[in-house]
Amino acid sequence: MPVHPLPRSLRSWLLWLSLTLLLVPGARAEDGYALWLRYPRVDDAARLAAYRATLAEVYVAGASPTMDAVRDEIRRGLRGLLDVEVPEVAAPTRAGTLLLGTPAASPLIAALALEDALQAAGEEGYVIRSVTLDAGRPATVVASHTDLGVLYGTFHLLRLLQTHHPIDDLDLVSAPRIQHRILNHWDNLDRTVERGYAGFSLWDWHKLPDYLDPRYTDYARANASIGINGTVLTNVNANAWVLTPMYLEKAAALADLFRPYGLRVYLTARFSAPIEIGGLDTADPLDPAVRAWWQAKVDEIYRYIPDFGGFLVKANSEGQPGPQDYGRTHADGANMLADALAPHGGLVMWRAFVYAAENPEDRAKQAYDEFVPLDGTFRDNVLVQVKNGPIDFQPREPFHPLFGAMPQTPLMMEFQITKEYLGFATHLVYLAPMWKEVLDADTYARGPGSTVARVIDGSLHGYDHTGMAGVANTGTDRNWSGSHFDQANWFAFGRLAWDPSLTAEAIADTWIRMTFTNDPAFVEPVKRMMLGSWEAAVHYMTPLGLHHLMGTGHHYGPAPWVDTLSRPEWNPVYYHRADSVGIGFDRTATGSDAVSQYAPPLDSIYGHLDTVPEKYLLWFHHVPWAYEMPSGRTLWDELALRYQAGVDTVRAMQATWAAVGHHIDAERFEQVRVFLAIQEKEARWWRDASLSYWQTFSRRPLPEGVEPPAHTLDYYRSLSFPYAPGHFP
Ligand code: GCW
């Protein structure tokens, strides 16, 4: 018997790995750390030769920390993609110069007559153009009015190479449609992350400001590569400590690192901070001592962080303190902070995510009722930040009725990148289709064509400030987002904040090519898988407009039966209202009349059973089990088949992945494979637990084609997950 020093499983794994490395050209173990900025050698020989000829030397104009970042990135990118050392030159010497810079820093770039295009590009935008230099030599220029624009343009050029686009005849102008493109980290000072499924917080507060983890720079690079220009470091469930000098010094260290990448730092302001760290006995926004305290605090913050972005505030919501504790309005609170920030050019992002247990009104209506009367009363440097839907980041919601309803107050979008209600980090759910459904929705606020995108890009109401926030999904996991495919959601958020008119498909296409491979045999099926993934999750979790049916507290898995929580609107039964007659929340005129918060004709479209889109059916209507659906089936049968369709789609995703895996590295393939298996198991759990419970009301058999539940309802009800991630009671 030969003696093997390694266990058999490890031996066969190593054999498989070395075979993979031998057989798949370019395949190497990848852990996902590089995100979409991998820069592997271009594996198309003709393309590679063309790129090498077009980009034979690099000329970078100007010296600044941002231009150093440009230099670093182009060197890194070309070294990897072209697999040659492209020389940096002080002046063009031959055909094929890449020129990077501003006209102000370079007479050479100034001489290229780009002024009209640069004008169109604005402060952060850029021009990428194939040009001919004086000597008749072809060159490529990436130019902007600002160094930051040059950096954004550099990432765009690299993206073209990464996705194997021809680059010999370029004429591109790109400018962001939204000014403030911001990540919201729900990160706590103890490094836990509320609704974070990718490990602990990236911010190592204890070692800051001295130890600067190299990861902070890679974080800034990743954000700059997709145009994100702001980051709120701390949780909206805020801790006043972050406003103390010790923490301001730490935040300043991060701000210094992020600055060259155009990433501004913001903090969350706990409304009761004047009491908690200021020694006052009130936080009343109209009290002169409170106002003076905030003014001094803000002045102090700007001494640490001269380009501090401002505050994000969650007030009078889910137990957070706020102006209403003193009988004041949200506008009183926001305006007090805005007054303190205004001399420094800072912003207040005041969240509209408010609802109160004492308010008997339908939770979906409360934010609108609270904020619409305040329209026009906020200071110029306040944006009201509104979640995409009126409840809370559910798998699918109609757009929030505030969009379009506050013409005099800049409203910014809040999306959730982290998947609190969409299977955490294990389920493969590509979120761009969901965000696009919201952005493209027509509010009819000023007649047809008044899309949500036009509300938030400011073009509908002429807002002075525009913004889009995404609740971040990053953490200390090596792959940043907890899963490889969740990186796509970070990427898509940045791309859509830059240009909400991009399609989910185009974004997925680019991301797959950058993250995995350009091979169409991989790109096409994986893209189809991503594009169908959100709808699949909606089907196996909350089909036909159902919502808020997740387990209490942690939101992991189904618990539609919960009816014991102290606040009515925290119980799933509040939302589904299932009974022997039917299921769904009547939000028509006969019910809560939430439909009336939508502009005509939407109020009527949503308000009538024959016109409401099927996807929102049970959001707006209580519908009999026997109701005949457009398919000719009863509601009960249709509902059951939707759950099954969700499970079936996940199985199809597994098959797709198994068939294309050989195109990529074994390490990432394997993690995705296992995560899809988890997703399939949990999709069945959702289907079985939900249908068993609904069946106690409908008293109808499962239609043909729906697999019977594996366990009893009692079993599903008995499951408990006190330590599910992302939740810190
Ligand atoms: O979705 C809910 C979450 C809370 C979160 C809250 C909010 C930060 O369950 O964890 O708190 O929304 O958006 O404020």
mmCIF file of C-alpha atoms in Angstrom, residues 273-519:
data_model
loop_
_atom_site.group_PDB
_atom_site.id
_atom_site.type_symbol
_atom_site.label_atom_id
_atom_site.label_comp_id
_atom_site.label_asym_id
_atom_site.label_seq_id
_atom_site.Cartn_x
_atom_site.Cartn_y
_atom_site.Cartn_z
ATOM 1 C CA ALA A 273 -26.371 63.958 20.080
ATOM 2 C CA PRO A 274 -26.558 67.344 21.863
ATOM 3 C CA ILE A 275 -27.807 65.460 24.915
ATOM 4 C CA GLU A 276 -25.677 62.334 24.585
ATOM 5 C CA ILE A 277 -22.323 63.903 23.857
ATOM 6 C CA GLY A 278 -23.049 67.602 24.288
ATOM 7 C CA GLY A 279 -24.269 67.674 27.877
ATOM 8 C CA LEU A 280 -27.465 69.573 26.992
ATOM 9 C CA ASP A 281 -30.801 68.531 28.384
ATOM 10 C CA THR A 282 -32.723 68.868 25.139
ATOM 11 C CA ALA A 283 -32.262 68.322 21.414
ATOM 12 C CA ASP A 284 -35.179 70.594 20.467
ATOM 13 C CA PRO A 285 -34.250 71.960 17.039
ATOM 14 C CA LEU A 286 -35.663 75.393 17.846
ATOM 15 C CA ASP A 287 -33.727 75.765 21.093
ATOM 16 C CA PRO A 288 -30.899 78.302 20.626
ATOM 17 C CA ALA A 289 -28.448 76.259 22.704
ATOM 18 C CA VAL A 290 -29.115 73.184 20.578
ATOM 19 C CA ARG A 291 -28.663 75.150 17.380
ATOM 20 C CA ALA A 292 -25.425 76.626 18.668
ATOM 21 C CA TRP A 293 -24.191 73.167 19.652
ATOM 22 C CA TRP A 294 -24.786 71.783 16.158
ATOM 23 C CA GLN A 295 -23.183 74.821 14.563
ATOM 24 C CA ALA A 296 -20.060 74.381 16.679
ATOM 25 C CA LYS A 297 -20.061 70.631 16.000
ATOM 26 C CA VAL A 298 -20.339 71.137 12.261
ATOM 27 C CA ASP A 299 -17.580 73.769 12.291
ATOM 28 C CA GLU A 300 -15.431 71.270 14.171
ATOM 29 C CA ILE A 301 -16.152 68.487 11.639
ATOM 30 C CA TYR A 302 -15.033 70.754 8.805
ATOM 31 C CA ARG A 303 -11.760 71.374 10.608
ATOM 32 C CA TYR A 304 -11.133 67.636 10.404
ATOM 33 C CA ILE A 305 -12.687 67.055 6.976
ATOM 34 C CA PRO A 306 -12.666 70.239 4.878
ATOM 35 C CA ASP A 307 -14.810 68.703 2.126
ATOM 36 C CA PHE A 308 -17.190 66.863 4.467
ATOM 37 C CA GLY A 309 -20.351 65.991 2.514
ATOM 38 C CA GLY A 310 -22.932 66.399 5.248
ATOM 39 C CA PHE A 311 -25.387 64.364 7.313
ATOM 40 C CA LEU A 312 -27.753 61.511 6.606
ATOM 41 C CA VAL A 313 -30.529 61.395 9.197
ATOM 42 C CA LYS A 314 -33.095 58.843 10.272
ATOM 43 C CA ALA A 315 -35.377 60.611 12.706
ATOM 44 C CA ASN A 316 -38.590 59.634 14.473
ATOM 45 C CA SER A 317 -38.515 56.249 12.855
ATOM 46 C CA GLU A 318 -38.226 52.834 14.489
ATOM 47 C CA GLY A 319 -37.219 54.327 17.818
ATOM 48 C CA GLN A 320 -34.675 56.858 16.564
ATOM 49 C CA PRO A 321 -34.929 60.293 18.218
ATOM 50 C CA GLY A 322 -36.113 63.243 16.184
ATOM 51 C CA PRO A 323 -37.742 66.657 16.110
ATOM 52 C CA GLN A 324 -41.206 65.242 16.776
ATOM 53 C CA ASP A 325 -40.022 64.350 20.281
ATOM 54 C CA TYR A 326 -40.254 68.113 20.878
ATOM 55 C CA GLY A 327 -43.433 68.727 18.917
ATOM 56 C CA ARG A 328 -41.459 69.965 15.908
ATOM 57 C CA THR A 329 -41.685 68.818 12.301
ATOM 58 C CA HIS A 330 -39.261 66.930 10.112
ATOM 59 C CA ALA A 331 -38.599 70.212 8.335
ATOM 60 C CA ASP A 332 -37.685 71.929 11.622
ATOM 61 C CA GLY A 333 -35.167 69.178 12.314
ATOM 62 C CA ALA A 334 -33.689 69.047 8.839
ATOM 63 C CA ASN A 335 -33.479 72.825 8.551
ATOM 64 C CA MET A 336 -31.593 73.203 11.812
ATOM 65 C CA LEU A 337 -28.871 70.861 10.575
ATOM 66 C CA ALA A 338 -28.993 72.435 7.122
ATOM 67 C CA ASP A 339 -28.372 75.881 8.606
ATOM 68 C CA ALA A 340 -25.290 74.603 10.403
ATOM 69 C CA LEU A 341 -23.957 72.935 7.235
ATOM 70 C CA ALA A 342 -24.829 75.655 4.718
ATOM 71 C CA PRO A 343 -21.829 77.941 5.348
ATOM 72 C CA HIS A 344 -19.572 74.989 4.521
ATOM 73 C CA GLY A 345 -21.530 73.782 1.502
ATOM 74 C CA GLY A 346 -22.745 70.608 3.243
ATOM 75 C CA LEU A 347 -25.979 68.739 2.613
ATOM 76 C CA VAL A 348 -28.645 67.132 4.746
ATOM 77 C CA MET A 349 -30.150 63.918 3.448
ATOM 78 C CA TRP A 350 -33.273 63.498 5.552
ATOM 79 C CA ARG A 351 -34.935 60.123 5.278
ATOM 80 C CA ALA A 352 -38.634 59.760 4.571
ATOM 81 C CA PHE A 353 -38.697 56.223 5.971
ATOM 82 C CA VAL A 354 -41.044 57.047 8.829
ATOM 83 C CA TYR A 355 -44.048 55.287 10.249
ATOM 84 C CA ALA A 356 -45.452 55.189 13.741
ATOM 85 C CA ALA A 357 -47.047 52.469 15.799
ATOM 86 C CA GLU A 358 -49.493 54.992 17.256
ATOM 87 C CA ASN A 359 -50.700 55.893 13.772
ATOM 88 C CA PRO A 360 -53.605 53.609 12.825
ATOM 89 C CA GLU A 361 -53.229 54.581 9.165
ATOM 90 C CA ASP A 362 -51.970 52.031 6.609
ATOM 91 C CA ARG A 363 -48.177 52.036 6.973
ATOM 92 C CA ALA A 364 -47.836 52.412 3.196
ATOM 93 C CA LYS A 365 -49.516 55.830 3.439
ATOM 94 C CA GLN A 366 -47.726 57.381 6.387
ATOM 95 C CA ALA A 367 -44.594 58.844 4.783
ATOM 96 C CA TYR A 368 -46.630 60.603 2.116
ATOM 97 C CA ASP A 369 -49.033 62.001 4.716
ATOM 98 C CA GLU A 370 -46.102 63.231 6.770
ATOM 99 C CA PHE A 371 -43.961 64.795 4.057
ATOM 100 C CA VAL A 372 -46.235 66.151 1.321
ATOM 101 C CA PRO A 373 -47.553 68.966 3.564
ATOM 102 C CA LEU A 374 -43.926 69.990 4.198
ATOM 103 C CA ASP A 375 -43.131 70.453 0.501
ATOM 104 C CA GLY A 376 -41.460 73.801 -0.034
ATOM 105 C CA THR A 377 -40.507 74.284 3.616
ATOM 106 C CA PHE A 378 -37.061 72.679 3.522
ATOM 107 C CA ARG A 379 -33.831 74.658 3.161
ATOM 108 C CA ASP A 380 -32.052 74.611 -0.187
ATOM 109 C CA ASN A 381 -29.395 72.196 1.027
ATOM 110 C CA VAL A 382 -31.831 69.496 2.138
ATOM 111 C CA LEU A 383 -32.687 66.429 0.097
ATOM 112 C CA VAL A 384 -35.406 64.086 1.263
ATOM 113 C CA GLN A 385 -34.249 60.515 0.788
ATOM 114 C CA VAL A 386 -37.060 58.143 -0.159
ATOM 115 C CA LYS A 387 -36.946 54.350 -0.359
ATOM 116 C CA ASN A 388 -37.986 52.947 -3.720
ATOM 117 C CA GLY A 389 -41.276 51.629 -2.350
ATOM 118 C CA PRO A 390 -43.725 52.729 0.354
ATOM 119 C CA ILE A 391 -43.112 49.834 2.774
ATOM 120 C CA ASP A 392 -39.523 48.688 3.080
ATOM 121 C CA PHE A 393 -37.246 47.186 0.407
ATOM 122 C CA GLN A 394 -39.611 44.296 -0.196
ATOM 123 C CA PRO A 395 -38.845 41.839 -3.000
ATOM 124 C CA ARG A 396 -41.178 43.903 -5.153
ATOM 125 C CA GLU A 397 -43.062 47.112 -4.395
ATOM 126 C CA PRO A 398 -44.806 49.687 -6.528
ATOM 127 C CA PHE A 399 -42.836 52.937 -6.559
ATOM 128 C CA HIS A 400 -43.149 55.220 -3.536
ATOM 129 C CA PRO A 401 -46.023 57.692 -4.046
ATOM 130 C CA LEU A 402 -43.814 60.536 -2.768
ATOM 131 C CA PHE A 403 -42.001 60.477 -6.118
ATOM 132 C CA GLY A 404 -43.710 63.160 -8.146
ATOM 133 C CA ALA A 405 -45.613 64.528 -5.157
ATOM 134 C CA MET A 406 -42.998 66.999 -3.845
ATOM 135 C CA PRO A 407 -42.186 69.337 -6.713
ATOM 136 C CA GLN A 408 -40.437 71.857 -4.453
ATOM 137 C CA THR A 409 -38.235 69.478 -2.506
ATOM 138 C CA PRO A 410 -35.374 67.535 -4.062
ATOM 139 C CA LEU A 411 -36.151 63.872 -3.519
ATOM 140 C CA MET A 412 -33.354 61.361 -3.729
ATOM 141 C CA MET A 413 -33.714 57.641 -4.264
ATOM 142 C CA GLU A 414 -32.721 55.083 -1.656
ATOM 143 C CA PHE A 415 -32.182 51.571 -3.000
ATOM 144 C CA GLN A 416 -30.965 48.655 -0.927
ATOM 145 C CA ILE A 417 -27.971 46.884 -2.439
ATOM 146 C CA THR A 418 -27.644 44.507 0.488
ATOM 147 C CA LYS A 419 -30.330 41.839 0.160
ATOM 148 C CA GLU A 420 -32.146 42.052 3.476
ATOM 149 C CA TYR A 421 -35.385 40.706 2.031
ATOM 150 C CA LEU A 422 -33.940 38.901 -0.968
ATOM 151 C CA GLY A 423 -32.058 35.924 0.356
ATOM 152 C CA PHE A 424 -29.064 37.607 2.003
ATOM 153 C CA ALA A 425 -25.768 36.882 0.248
ATOM 154 C CA THR A 426 -26.486 33.319 -0.796
ATOM 155 C CA HIS A 427 -29.377 33.787 -3.225
ATOM 156 C CA LEU A 428 -28.397 34.886 -6.701
ATOM 157 C CA VAL A 429 -30.646 37.885 -7.302
ATOM 158 C CA TYR A 430 -29.543 40.540 -9.768
ATOM 159 C CA LEU A 431 -31.219 43.739 -8.634
ATOM 160 C CA ALA A 432 -30.890 46.004 -11.675
ATOM 161 C CA PRO A 433 -34.213 44.820 -13.187
ATOM 162 C CA MET A 434 -35.977 45.766 -9.944
ATOM 163 C CA TRP A 435 -34.346 49.188 -9.818
ATOM 164 C CA LYS A 436 -35.153 49.752 -13.477
ATOM 165 C CA GLU A 437 -38.799 48.849 -12.904
ATOM 166 C CA VAL A 438 -38.928 51.642 -10.333
ATOM 167 C CA LEU A 439 -36.867 54.195 -12.279
ATOM 168 C CA ASP A 440 -38.895 53.647 -15.442
ATOM 169 C CA ALA A 441 -42.263 53.762 -13.655
ATOM 170 C CA ASP A 442 -44.430 56.666 -14.747
ATOM 171 C CA THR A 443 -45.666 58.806 -11.860
ATOM 172 C CA TYR A 444 -47.877 60.898 -14.200
ATOM 173 C CA ALA A 445 -47.056 63.831 -11.890
ATOM 174 C CA ARG A 446 -46.853 66.143 -14.874
ATOM 175 C CA GLY A 447 -48.651 63.984 -17.378
ATOM 176 C CA PRO A 448 -47.363 60.901 -19.171
ATOM 177 C CA GLY A 449 -43.592 60.511 -19.233
ATOM 178 C CA SER A 450 -43.065 61.781 -15.668
ATOM 179 C CA THR A 451 -40.930 58.815 -14.732
ATOM 180 C CA VAL A 452 -39.357 58.270 -11.334
ATOM 181 C CA ALA A 453 -35.975 58.622 -13.056
ATOM 182 C CA ARG A 454 -36.968 62.117 -14.160
ATOM 183 C CA VAL A 455 -38.030 63.004 -10.634
ATOM 184 C CA ILE A 456 -34.710 62.026 -9.160
ATOM 185 C CA ASP A 457 -32.489 63.352 -11.949
ATOM 186 C CA GLY A 458 -34.203 66.677 -11.322
ATOM 187 C CA SER A 459 -35.457 67.196 -14.865
ATOM 188 C CA LEU A 460 -39.150 66.893 -13.962
ATOM 189 C CA HIS A 461 -39.309 69.515 -11.227
ATOM 190 C CA GLY A 462 -36.071 71.407 -11.788
ATOM 191 C CA TYR A 463 -34.451 70.331 -8.531
ATOM 192 C CA ASP A 464 -31.145 72.010 -7.640
ATOM 193 C CA HIS A 465 -29.784 68.886 -5.986
ATOM 194 C CA THR A 466 -30.122 65.331 -7.189
ATOM 195 C CA GLY A 467 -29.056 62.080 -5.587
ATOM 196 C CA MET A 468 -29.251 58.331 -5.433
ATOM 197 C CA ALA A 469 -28.241 56.292 -2.399
ATOM 198 C CA GLY A 470 -27.616 52.569 -2.166
ATOM 199 C CA VAL A 471 -27.431 50.696 1.132
ATOM 200 C CA ALA A 472 -24.043 49.035 0.750
ATOM 201 C CA ASN A 473 -23.491 45.283 0.643
ATOM 202 C CA THR A 474 -19.781 45.361 1.416
ATOM 203 C CA GLY A 475 -17.945 43.786 4.318
ATOM 204 C CA THR A 476 -14.740 42.063 5.301
ATOM 205 C CA ASP A 477 -15.430 38.945 3.242
ATOM 206 C CA ARG A 478 -12.609 38.432 0.782
ATOM 207 C CA ASN A 479 -15.003 38.923 -2.143
ATOM 208 C CA TRP A 480 -16.397 42.137 -0.562
ATOM 209 C CA SER A 481 -20.101 41.385 -1.048
ATOM 210 C CA GLY A 482 -20.554 37.937 0.448
ATOM 211 C CA SER A 483 -21.016 36.317 -2.947
ATOM 212 C CA HIS A 484 -19.567 36.804 -6.400
ATOM 213 C CA PHE A 485 -22.886 37.687 -7.971
ATOM 214 C CA ASP A 486 -23.686 40.280 -5.298
ATOM 215 C CA GLN A 487 -20.768 42.283 -6.669
ATOM 216 C CA ALA A 488 -22.983 42.830 -9.717
ATOM 217 C CA ASN A 489 -25.461 44.718 -7.550
ATOM 218 C CA TRP A 490 -22.821 47.141 -6.268
ATOM 219 C CA PHE A 491 -21.657 47.610 -9.851
ATOM 220 C CA ALA A 492 -25.185 48.084 -11.206
ATOM 221 C CA PHE A 493 -26.025 50.621 -8.508
ATOM 222 C CA GLY A 494 -23.087 52.807 -9.497
ATOM 223 C CA ARG A 495 -23.798 52.526 -13.203
ATOM 224 C CA LEU A 496 -27.486 53.405 -12.752
ATOM 225 C CA ALA A 497 -26.704 56.325 -10.462
ATOM 226 C CA TRP A 498 -24.471 57.674 -13.225
ATOM 227 C CA ASP A 499 -27.034 56.983 -15.925
ATOM 228 C CA PRO A 500 -30.485 55.703 -14.963
ATOM 229 C CA SER A 501 -31.312 55.099 -18.614
ATOM 230 C CA LEU A 502 -28.854 52.207 -18.936
ATOM 231 C CA THR A 503 -30.573 48.857 -19.289
ATOM 232 C CA ALA A 504 -30.255 46.050 -16.777
ATOM 233 C CA GLU A 505 -29.136 43.851 -19.639
ATOM 234 C CA ALA A 506 -26.334 46.134 -20.813
ATOM 235 C CA ILE A 507 -25.048 46.495 -17.262
ATOM 236 C CA ALA A 508 -25.097 42.725 -16.729
ATOM 237 C CA ASP A 509 -23.312 42.169 -20.035
ATOM 238 C CA THR A 510 -20.493 44.526 -19.097
ATOM 239 C CA TRP A 511 -20.214 43.176 -15.579
ATOM 240 C CA ILE A 512 -20.041 39.527 -16.657
ATOM 241 C CA ARG A 513 -17.324 40.286 -19.190
ATOM 242 C CA MET A 514 -15.276 42.244 -16.671
ATOM 243 C CA THR A 515 -15.823 39.817 -13.824
ATOM 244 C CA PHE A 516 -15.609 36.452 -15.560
ATOM 245 C CA THR A 517 -14.915 36.206 -19.280
ATOM 246 C CA ASN A 518 -15.853 37.628 -22.674
ATOM 247 C CA ASP A 519 -16.627 34.196 -24.072
#
